[in-house]
Amino acid sequence: MRNAFARTAVLAALTGTSLIGISAPAFAADEQPQAAQADAAAAEDTGAIIVTARRRDETLQSTPVAISAVNTAMLEAKAAVNIGDLQGAAPGLLITQQNSGAQAANISIRGLTYADIEKSQTPTVGVVVDGVTIGTNTGQLQDAFDVAQIEVLRGPQGTLFGANTIGGVINITRSKPTMEPGGKAEFTYGRWNTWSGKAIVNYGDGETWGVKAFYFHNQTDGFYHNVTRNTSDGWSKGDSYGASLLFKPRDSGLEAQLTVENVVQSFNPVVSNITNSSEVFCAFIPAQECNRNTTTDLYTTFGQAADSHYHAPDATLEMNYDLGAVKLTAITGWRHSREEQTQDFDGSSTDLYYVDRRQHYTQWSQELRASGKLFDGFDYVIGGYFFGSKYDLTQWSRVFGFSPNTPPTLFDKNAQHVEGKTESFAAFGDFNWAFADKFRLSFGGRFSHDNKKLYNGFAPGVLVDPDNVSTTQFAAVGSGNASFNKFTPKIGLDYRPNSDVMLYASWSRGYRSGGFSPRAATAATASTPFQPETVDAYELGAKLALFNRKLELNVAGYVSDYKNMQQNLTVPGGPTGNQTITGNVPGGALIKGIEGDFTLRVTDNLRLTGSAAYMESHFRNFVVGCVVGAVIGTCDYSNNNLIYAPKFTGSLNVEHTLPTSFGKIMTSVGLRHISPYDEQISQRILPTSTTGVNNIGGNDPRVRTTTQDLLDASMTFNFDLGDKEAYFRVFGRNLLNEKTTTHAFTVAGLWSFGMALEPRTYGGTIGVKF
């Protein structure tokens, strides 16, 4: 190394695995509170959306939960590649991409998030695809392809969806095989040489069996420009393909569906350099690469070439057996991923911090449910759940290498290796009791048992074989094994004076399991678990159908009491004198807000939808250890903003259909407004006192977004061609050309980096349905 002090400083901040972790409404129908059959009949008569937020088929307006059933046609109209375009479309919902991992998302609902892509960490917002929960942030940024419905459930959903859903759930349902011959194919081309092709083909006998095959390809040159290499940056390409078989034996009450899929992606995990003169790295990089802004400068990059390769097959088997009085459901899920990723984290033209990460992850789950009605006015869902996962990660780092042509696997003789395993068991029940005329009591709970194991190891002086890490013997830093048990209850009451009004109140407790720190650097910290965190959520809401159901309006107010919050903490120890671990902040946070959404059917051909959410949040007694010079001091973060917690979000969408002689023209215009929010718990003022408490004055301003007004529009021309339909669509996203970060990170006074919002883009789509 050319600079031993600089290497020590960098390693002090980066000890452990990596620095990667940071810390429309729809139609509704007459409510039928007692029976799913009545809800289904109402849906058929009125065009209502049936939701499964409570593992039952219910209309949106008869569900006493804060939920938005997102209009998936909106995603198609914008040529959305993934569910990130849902950001701001539902009250209090943020979804941004974290390109330090494949399909990795930072998801926040009502200010609750934990943006960390390490596999030992768990999300605060669950993403559930066809009944299977995705166990890590990686893989959550699902393709916006072949989606039948997306439900956004706000607030803790632990009773029916599991331990790690304290913020809420995004419940995605893919389309079922139609059991009839038919299909759909389309091609899209847009700015940045972006193009995609997708196809779905169905076949079956129309009654007892059907099969669906699907394929989706997407690629782009990227919207960054690298001036060092004079090329486009941020390129990506991906393929998703698979098949689904639906089997429904005649007069048996049995329905079984098996889906197998594979996702293959390659992309350039680019970062923008936002280091300033107060940070160490500015002494080593060209002056023009320092002190850059966090808006327009983001789109010019300087870093070395890097790439990521991701392979993620999965399989889901869902079986339903309707016995009349009771319905039995079994959902079996398996997901596997393999990732190989290099990344230039300093984002400069100087070789200062470059990594190579190789990891494998496998999860499997089994859910068994029974649902039915014990007696008139009392229905239930009960069940059991198992989830297991394991992963391994090896990381090689080239720190102050000044040797861009030397692979990290050769440069780093002290690679870190982490292995983790999780096993979870749960039993749950959810009950509705119409105990009096117009009143219903909803109650239930879930008992969860989680076992976490983590092994942290280094191999000093050993050259690790990157293609066969399992054969290398690692000298253990430490390992841990811990179990956590929790019962999380909920209770709610709803009142329905008539079929157009529902008022409800609820209390629920959310729980996120404890675990071990993947960045621990001593045997003591590696074997010491952090503890679970909880959220007590109190909510009042109303669901209204007005003006002969032309206007549907849903409003809710809530208070979330966040306790024992899990955060990244700095403590003494490790080869450089300090280390970053995950720990608990007992003071937690208090979050409160009000939100609503509406649907207004002005005419049969004109519909308006919108949403709004206002939120206040603050930490309580957030006092933890921090680096002060070369020692550990104490810092008070109580005045910092929570991350991914904007005070206001709102959306307004206009959808119009114009019948023509050749078919119809559909126009969609949508505006999403998101007030500024912070993306990292960081330090506006660097601490100086080694004996007192340092008030660090809030988060660094570079990790704060600008106000975002995201305007999207599309016009689709549909042509009737006998029994076929062809269409042509023109679209634009972010037409006001907002430029800001989607993720920003500062590294302990050393350097800072960010990732950029997609600027204005536009394109066209042609397609056919048959």
PDB file of N, CA and C in Angstrom, residues 83-155:
ATOM      1  N   ILE A  83     -41.254  -2.903 -10.186  1.00  0.00           N
ATOM      2  CA  ILE A  83     -42.268  -2.287  -9.333  1.00  0.00           C
ATOM      3  C   ILE A  83     -41.811  -0.961  -8.742  1.00  0.00           C
ATOM      4  N   GLY A  84     -40.592  -0.513  -9.060  1.00  0.00           N
ATOM      5  CA  GLY A  84     -40.125   0.776  -8.575  1.00  0.00           C
ATOM      6  C   GLY A  84     -41.011   1.930  -8.998  1.00  0.00           C
ATOM      7  N   ASP A  85     -41.731   1.791 -10.110  1.00  0.00           N
ATOM      8  CA  ASP A  85     -42.618   2.849 -10.559  1.00  0.00           C
ATOM      9  C   ASP A  85     -43.879   2.959  -9.712  1.00  0.00           C
ATOM     10  N   LEU A  86     -44.023   2.092  -8.711  1.00  0.00           N
ATOM     11  CA  LEU A  86     -45.110   2.267  -7.749  1.00  0.00           C
ATOM     12  C   LEU A  86     -44.808   3.374  -6.752  1.00  0.00           C
ATOM     13  N   GLN A  87     -43.553   3.840  -6.709  1.00  0.00           N
ATOM     14  CA  GLN A  87     -43.172   4.847  -5.722  1.00  0.00           C
ATOM     15  C   GLN A  87     -44.114   6.034  -5.795  1.00  0.00           C
ATOM     16  N   GLY A  88     -44.728   6.368  -4.658  1.00  0.00           N
ATOM     17  CA  GLY A  88     -45.631   7.505  -4.593  1.00  0.00           C
ATOM     18  C   GLY A  88     -47.024   7.230  -5.099  1.00  0.00           C
ATOM     19  N   ALA A  89     -47.281   6.052  -5.689  1.00  0.00           N
ATOM     20  CA  ALA A  89     -48.597   5.754  -6.242  1.00  0.00           C
ATOM     21  C   ALA A  89     -49.586   5.331  -5.172  1.00  0.00           C
ATOM     22  N   ALA A  90     -49.102   4.811  -4.057  1.00  0.00           N
ATOM     23  CA  ALA A  90     -49.941   4.468  -2.913  1.00  0.00           C
ATOM     24  C   ALA A  90     -49.488   5.329  -1.738  1.00  0.00           C
ATOM     25  N   PRO A  91     -50.380   5.676  -0.822  1.00  0.00           N
ATOM     26  CA  PRO A  91     -50.016   6.569   0.275  1.00  0.00           C
ATOM     27  C   PRO A  91     -48.814   6.062   1.070  1.00  0.00           C
ATOM     28  N   GLY A  92     -47.814   6.939   1.260  1.00  0.00           N
ATOM     29  CA  GLY A  92     -46.680   6.622   2.125  1.00  0.00           C
ATOM     30  C   GLY A  92     -45.750   5.552   1.611  1.00  0.00           C
ATOM     31  N   LEU A  93     -45.781   5.230   0.310  1.00  0.00           N
ATOM     32  CA  LEU A  93     -44.972   4.142  -0.249  1.00  0.00           C
ATOM     33  C   LEU A  93     -43.791   4.697  -1.032  1.00  0.00           C
ATOM     34  N   LEU A  94     -42.579   4.248  -0.679  1.00  0.00           N
ATOM     35  CA  LEU A  94     -41.375   4.553  -1.443  1.00  0.00           C
ATOM     36  C   LEU A  94     -40.723   3.242  -1.867  1.00  0.00           C
ATOM     37  N   ILE A  95     -40.288   3.179  -3.125  1.00  0.00           N
ATOM     38  CA  ILE A  95     -39.519   2.033  -3.617  1.00  0.00           C
ATOM     39  C   ILE A  95     -38.392   2.580  -4.476  1.00  0.00           C
ATOM     40  N   THR A  96     -37.162   2.446  -4.020  1.00  0.00           N
ATOM     41  CA  THR A  96     -36.017   2.873  -4.811  1.00  0.00           C
ATOM     42  C   THR A  96     -35.062   1.704  -4.983  1.00  0.00           C
ATOM     43  N   GLN A  97     -34.253   1.789  -6.034  1.00  0.00           N
ATOM     44  CA  GLN A  97     -33.336   0.695  -6.340  1.00  0.00           C
ATOM     45  C   GLN A  97     -32.016   0.880  -5.615  1.00  0.00           C
ATOM     46  N   GLN A  98     -31.477  -0.236  -5.148  1.00  0.00           N
ATOM     47  CA  GLN A  98     -30.168  -0.272  -4.480  1.00  0.00           C
ATOM     48  C   GLN A  98     -29.289  -1.152  -5.347  1.00  0.00           C
ATOM     49  N   ASN A  99     -28.459  -0.530  -6.226  1.00  0.00           N
ATOM     50  CA  ASN A  99     -27.757  -1.340  -7.227  1.00  0.00           C
ATOM     51  C   ASN A  99     -26.516  -2.031  -6.687  1.00  0.00           C
ATOM     52  N   SER A 100     -26.338  -2.029  -5.356  1.00  0.00           N
ATOM     53  CA  SER A 100     -25.269  -2.831  -4.771  1.00  0.00           C
ATOM     54  C   SER A 100     -25.658  -4.297  -4.658  1.00  0.00           C
ATOM     55  N   GLY A 101     -26.860  -4.629  -5.117  1.00  0.00           N
ATOM     56  CA  GLY A 101     -27.314  -6.015  -5.157  1.00  0.00           C
ATOM     57  C   GLY A 101     -28.325  -6.177  -6.264  1.00  0.00           C
ATOM     58  N   ALA A 102     -28.409  -7.367  -6.828  1.00  0.00           N
ATOM     59  CA  ALA A 102     -29.328  -7.616  -7.935  1.00  0.00           C
ATOM     60  C   ALA A 102     -30.768  -7.589  -7.432  1.00  0.00           C
ATOM     61  N   GLN A 103     -31.649  -6.958  -8.206  1.00  0.00           N
ATOM     62  CA  GLN A 103     -33.060  -6.835  -7.847  1.00  0.00           C
ATOM     63  C   GLN A 103     -33.237  -6.355  -6.408  1.00  0.00           C
ATOM     64  N   ALA A 104     -32.313  -5.513  -5.937  1.00  0.00           N
ATOM     65  CA  ALA A 104     -32.356  -5.052  -4.549  1.00  0.00           C
ATOM     66  C   ALA A 104     -33.164  -3.771  -4.461  1.00  0.00           C
ATOM     67  N   ALA A 105     -34.040  -3.694  -3.464  1.00  0.00           N
ATOM     68  CA  ALA A 105     -34.930  -2.550  -3.305  1.00  0.00           C
ATOM     69  C   ALA A 105     -34.810  -1.972  -1.908  1.00  0.00           C
ATOM     70  N   ASN A 106     -34.922  -0.651  -1.827  1.00  0.00           N
ATOM     71  CA  ASN A 106     -35.153   0.031  -0.564  1.00  0.00           C
ATOM     72  C   ASN A 106     -36.644   0.368  -0.523  1.00  0.00           C
ATOM     73  N   ILE A 107     -37.400  -0.321   0.309  1.00  0.00           N
ATOM     74  CA  ILE A 107     -38.849  -0.121   0.366  1.00  0.00           C
ATOM     75  C   ILE A 107     -39.217   0.445   1.724  1.00  0.00           C
ATOM     76  N   SER A 108     -40.026   1.480   1.700  1.00  0.00           N
ATOM     77  CA  SER A 108     -40.483   2.124   2.929  1.00  0.00           C
ATOM     78  C   SER A 108     -41.990   2.314   2.855  1.00  0.00           C
ATOM     79  N   ILE A 109     -42.676   1.953   3.917  1.00  0.00           N
ATOM     80  CA  ILE A 109     -44.103   2.244   4.070  1.00  0.00           C
ATOM     81  C   ILE A 109     -44.290   2.898   5.430  1.00  0.00           C
ATOM     82  N   ARG A 110     -44.910   4.071   5.427  1.00  0.00           N
ATOM     83  CA  ARG A 110     -45.145   4.825   6.658  1.00  0.00           C
ATOM     84  C   ARG A 110     -43.846   5.075   7.425  1.00  0.00           C
ATOM     85  N   GLY A 111     -42.754   5.303   6.695  1.00  0.00           N
ATOM     86  CA  GLY A 111     -41.496   5.649   7.329  1.00  0.00           C
ATOM     87  C   GLY A 111     -40.733   4.495   7.926  1.00  0.00           C
ATOM     88  N   LEU A 112     -41.183   3.269   7.739  1.00  0.00           N
ATOM     89  CA  LEU A 112     -40.490   2.099   8.268  1.00  0.00           C
ATOM     90  C   LEU A 112     -39.698   1.434   7.148  1.00  0.00           C
ATOM     91  N   THR A 113     -38.386   1.368   7.341  1.00  0.00           N
ATOM     92  CA  THR A 113     -37.529   0.748   6.339  1.00  0.00           C
ATOM     93  C   THR A 113     -36.250   0.294   7.003  1.00  0.00           C
ATOM     94  N   TYR A 114     -35.542  -0.616   6.349  1.00  0.00           N
ATOM     95  CA  TYR A 114     -34.182  -0.987   6.754  1.00  0.00           C
ATOM     96  C   TYR A 114     -33.448  -1.355   5.481  1.00  0.00           C
ATOM     97  N   ALA A 115     -32.738  -0.381   4.922  1.00  0.00           N
ATOM     98  CA  ALA A 115     -32.171  -0.537   3.590  1.00  0.00           C
ATOM     99  C   ALA A 115     -30.791  -1.164   3.679  1.00  0.00           C
ATOM    100  N   ASP A 116     -30.718  -2.477   3.697  1.00  0.00           N
ATOM    101  CA  ASP A 116     -29.449  -3.198   3.809  1.00  0.00           C
ATOM    102  C   ASP A 116     -29.562  -4.464   2.975  1.00  0.00           C
ATOM    103  N   ILE A 117     -28.627  -4.646   2.049  1.00  0.00           N
ATOM    104  CA  ILE A 117     -28.744  -5.779   1.138  1.00  0.00           C
ATOM    105  C   ILE A 117     -28.067  -7.049   1.649  1.00  0.00           C
ATOM    106  N   GLU A 118     -27.436  -7.005   2.824  1.00  0.00           N
ATOM    107  CA  GLU A 118     -26.790  -8.209   3.325  1.00  0.00           C
ATOM    108  C   GLU A 118     -27.833  -9.286   3.632  1.00  0.00           C
ATOM    109  N   LYS A 119     -27.501 -10.524   3.306  1.00  0.00           N
ATOM    110  CA  LYS A 119     -28.480 -11.608   3.406  1.00  0.00           C
ATOM    111  C   LYS A 119     -28.805 -11.987   4.848  1.00  0.00           C
ATOM    112  N   SER A 120     -27.962 -11.579   5.794  1.00  0.00           N
ATOM    113  CA  SER A 120     -28.263 -11.883   7.186  1.00  0.00           C
ATOM    114  C   SER A 120     -29.288 -10.911   7.764  1.00  0.00           C
ATOM    115  N   GLN A 121     -29.564  -9.821   7.048  1.00  0.00           N
ATOM    116  CA  GLN A 121     -30.519  -8.821   7.505  1.00  0.00           C
ATOM    117  C   GLN A 121     -31.873  -9.063   6.830  1.00  0.00           C
ATOM    118  N   THR A 122     -32.928  -8.637   7.475  1.00  0.00           N
ATOM    119  CA  THR A 122     -34.269  -8.884   6.950  1.00  0.00           C
ATOM    120  C   THR A 122     -34.981  -7.563   6.697  1.00  0.00           C
ATOM    121  N   PRO A 123     -35.889  -7.522   5.723  1.00  0.00           N
ATOM    122  CA  PRO A 123     -36.603  -6.279   5.406  1.00  0.00           C
ATOM    123  C   PRO A 123     -37.617  -5.923   6.487  1.00  0.00           C
ATOM    124  N   THR A 124     -38.061  -4.674   6.459  1.00  0.00           N
ATOM    125  CA  THR A 124     -39.181  -4.257   7.298  1.00  0.00           C
ATOM    126  C   THR A 124     -40.492  -4.298   6.522  1.00  0.00           C
ATOM    127  N   VAL A 125     -40.400  -4.283   5.195  1.00  0.00           N
ATOM    128  CA  VAL A 125     -41.575  -4.401   4.331  1.00  0.00           C
ATOM    129  C   VAL A 125     -41.450  -5.704   3.546  1.00  0.00           C
ATOM    130  N   GLY A 126     -42.445  -6.555   3.659  1.00  0.00           N
ATOM    131  CA  GLY A 126     -42.402  -7.832   2.961  1.00  0.00           C
ATOM    132  C   GLY A 126     -42.881  -7.707   1.526  1.00  0.00           C
ATOM    133  N   VAL A 127     -42.210  -8.385   0.620  1.00  0.00           N
ATOM    134  CA  VAL A 127     -42.690  -8.551  -0.754  1.00  0.00           C
ATOM    135  C   VAL A 127     -43.083 -10.010  -0.909  1.00  0.00           C
ATOM    136  N   VAL A 128     -44.355 -10.234  -1.237  1.00  0.00           N
ATOM    137  CA  VAL A 128     -44.912 -11.580  -1.329  1.00  0.00           C
ATOM    138  C   VAL A 128     -45.361 -11.799  -2.770  1.00  0.00           C
ATOM    139  N   VAL A 129     -44.850 -12.835  -3.418  1.00  0.00           N
ATOM    140  CA  VAL A 129     -45.186 -13.139  -4.807  1.00  0.00           C
ATOM    141  C   VAL A 129     -45.899 -14.480  -4.848  1.00  0.00           C
ATOM    142  N   ASP A 130     -47.163 -14.458  -5.235  1.00  0.00           N
ATOM    143  CA  ASP A 130     -47.978 -15.678  -5.282  1.00  0.00           C
ATOM    144  C   ASP A 130     -47.908 -16.445  -3.972  1.00  0.00           C
ATOM    145  N   GLY A 131     -47.957 -15.706  -2.866  1.00  0.00           N
ATOM    146  CA  GLY A 131     -48.009 -16.325  -1.547  1.00  0.00           C
ATOM    147  C   GLY A 131     -46.675 -16.653  -0.932  1.00  0.00           C
ATOM    148  N   VAL A 132     -45.566 -16.407  -1.637  1.00  0.00           N
ATOM    149  CA  VAL A 132     -44.229 -16.735  -1.131  1.00  0.00           C
ATOM    150  C   VAL A 132     -43.482 -15.456  -0.785  1.00  0.00           C
ATOM    151  N   THR A 133     -43.013 -15.359   0.454  1.00  0.00           N
ATOM    152  CA  THR A 133     -42.284 -14.185   0.921  1.00  0.00           C
ATOM    153  C   THR A 133     -40.833 -14.234   0.461  1.00  0.00           C
ATOM    154  N   ILE A 134     -40.329 -13.106  -0.048  1.00  0.00           N
ATOM    155  CA  ILE A 134     -38.919 -12.984  -0.419  1.00  0.00           C
ATOM    156  C   ILE A 134     -38.157 -12.574   0.829  1.00  0.00           C
ATOM    157  N   GLY A 135     -37.177 -13.361   1.226  1.00  0.00           N
ATOM    158  CA  GLY A 135     -36.588 -13.239   2.542  1.00  0.00           C
ATOM    159  C   GLY A 135     -35.559 -12.148   2.727  1.00  0.00           C
ATOM    160  N   THR A 136     -35.095 -11.492   1.650  1.00  0.00           N
ATOM    161  CA  THR A 136     -34.071 -10.460   1.763  1.00  0.00           C
ATOM    162  C   THR A 136     -34.438  -9.285   0.865  1.00  0.00           C
ATOM    163  N   ASN A 137     -33.757  -8.146   1.051  1.00  0.00           N
ATOM    164  CA  ASN A 137     -33.972  -7.004   0.155  1.00  0.00           C
ATOM    165  C   ASN A 137     -33.603  -7.348  -1.278  1.00  0.00           C
ATOM    166  N   THR A 138     -32.555  -8.162  -1.447  1.00  0.00           N
ATOM    167  CA  THR A 138     -32.196  -8.632  -2.774  1.00  0.00           C
ATOM    168  C   THR A 138     -33.313  -9.531  -3.308  1.00  0.00           C
ATOM    169  N   GLY A 139     -33.778  -9.234  -4.515  1.00  0.00           N
ATOM    170  CA  GLY A 139     -34.876  -9.997  -5.102  1.00  0.00           C
ATOM    171  C   GLY A 139     -36.232  -9.337  -4.937  1.00  0.00           C
ATOM    172  N   GLN A 140     -36.307  -8.278  -4.088  1.00  0.00           N
ATOM    173  CA  GLN A 140     -37.602  -7.637  -3.868  1.00  0.00           C
ATOM    174  C   GLN A 140     -38.042  -6.743  -5.031  1.00  0.00           C
ATOM    175  N   LEU A 141     -37.104  -6.233  -5.815  1.00  0.00           N
ATOM    176  CA  LEU A 141     -37.459  -5.326  -6.904  1.00  0.00           C
ATOM    177  C   LEU A 141     -37.954  -6.156  -8.087  1.00  0.00           C
ATOM    178  N   GLN A 142     -39.166  -6.641  -7.968  1.00  0.00           N
ATOM    179  CA  GLN A 142     -39.725  -7.584  -8.932  1.00  0.00           C
ATOM    180  C   GLN A 142     -40.043  -6.925 -10.271  1.00  0.00           C
ATOM    181  N   ASP A 143     -39.934  -7.719 -11.344  1.00  0.00           N
ATOM    182  CA  ASP A 143     -40.316  -7.248 -12.674  1.00  0.00           C
ATOM    183  C   ASP A 143     -41.798  -6.872 -12.701  1.00  0.00           C
ATOM    184  N   ALA A 144     -42.106  -5.774 -13.391  1.00  0.00           N
ATOM    185  CA  ALA A 144     -43.500  -5.364 -13.587  1.00  0.00           C
ATOM    186  C   ALA A 144     -44.025  -6.044 -14.851  1.00  0.00           C
ATOM    187  N   PHE A 145     -44.068  -7.337 -14.823  1.00  0.00           N
ATOM    188  CA  PHE A 145     -44.403  -8.137 -15.992  1.00  0.00           C
ATOM    189  C   PHE A 145     -45.335  -9.264 -15.571  1.00  0.00           C
ATOM    190  N   ASP A 146     -46.387  -9.474 -16.342  1.00  0.00           N
ATOM    191  CA  ASP A 146     -47.322 -10.563 -16.076  1.00  0.00           C
ATOM    192  C   ASP A 146     -47.897 -10.455 -14.664  1.00  0.00           C
ATOM    193  N   VAL A 147     -48.276  -9.228 -14.283  1.00  0.00           N
ATOM    194  CA  VAL A 147     -48.837  -8.982 -12.954  1.00  0.00           C
ATOM    195  C   VAL A 147     -50.351  -8.854 -13.069  1.00  0.00           C
ATOM    196  N   ALA A 148     -51.083  -9.661 -12.308  1.00  0.00           N
ATOM    197  CA  ALA A 148     -52.539  -9.561 -12.286  1.00  0.00           C
ATOM    198  C   ALA A 148     -52.994  -8.475 -11.321  1.00  0.00           C
ATOM    199  N   GLN A 149     -52.357  -8.399 -10.149  1.00  0.00           N
ATOM    200  CA  GLN A 149     -52.761  -7.411  -9.149  1.00  0.00           C
ATOM    201  C   GLN A 149     -51.636  -7.191  -8.154  1.00  0.00           C
ATOM    202  N   ILE A 150     -51.541  -5.959  -7.667  1.00  0.00           N
ATOM    203  CA  ILE A 150     -50.612  -5.609  -6.600  1.00  0.00           C
ATOM    204  C   ILE A 150     -51.401  -4.948  -5.480  1.00  0.00           C
ATOM    205  N   GLU A 151     -51.275  -5.489  -4.283  1.00  0.00           N
ATOM    206  CA  GLU A 151     -51.913  -4.908  -3.113  1.00  0.00           C
ATOM    207  C   GLU A 151     -50.831  -4.354  -2.200  1.00  0.00           C
ATOM    208  N   VAL A 152     -51.000  -3.110  -1.765  1.00  0.00           N
ATOM    209  CA  VAL A 152     -50.073  -2.481  -0.826  1.00  0.00           C
ATOM    210  C   VAL A 152     -50.774  -2.379   0.517  1.00  0.00           C
ATOM    211  N   LEU A 153     -50.315  -3.166   1.489  1.00  0.00           N
ATOM    212  CA  LEU A 153     -50.884  -3.195   2.830  1.00  0.00           C
ATOM    213  C   LEU A 153     -50.007  -2.358   3.734  1.00  0.00           C
ATOM    214  N   ARG A 154     -50.590  -1.384   4.396  1.00  0.00           N
ATOM    215  CA  ARG A 154     -49.826  -0.445   5.198  1.00  0.00           C
ATOM    216  C   ARG A 154     -50.000  -0.760   6.683  1.00  0.00           C
ATOM    217  N   GLY A 155     -48.885  -0.697   7.417  1.00  0.00           N
ATOM    218  CA  GLY A 155     -48.898  -1.041   8.831  1.00  0.00           C
ATOM    219  C   GLY A 155     -48.495  -2.480   9.044  1.00  0.00           C
TER     220      GLY A 155
END
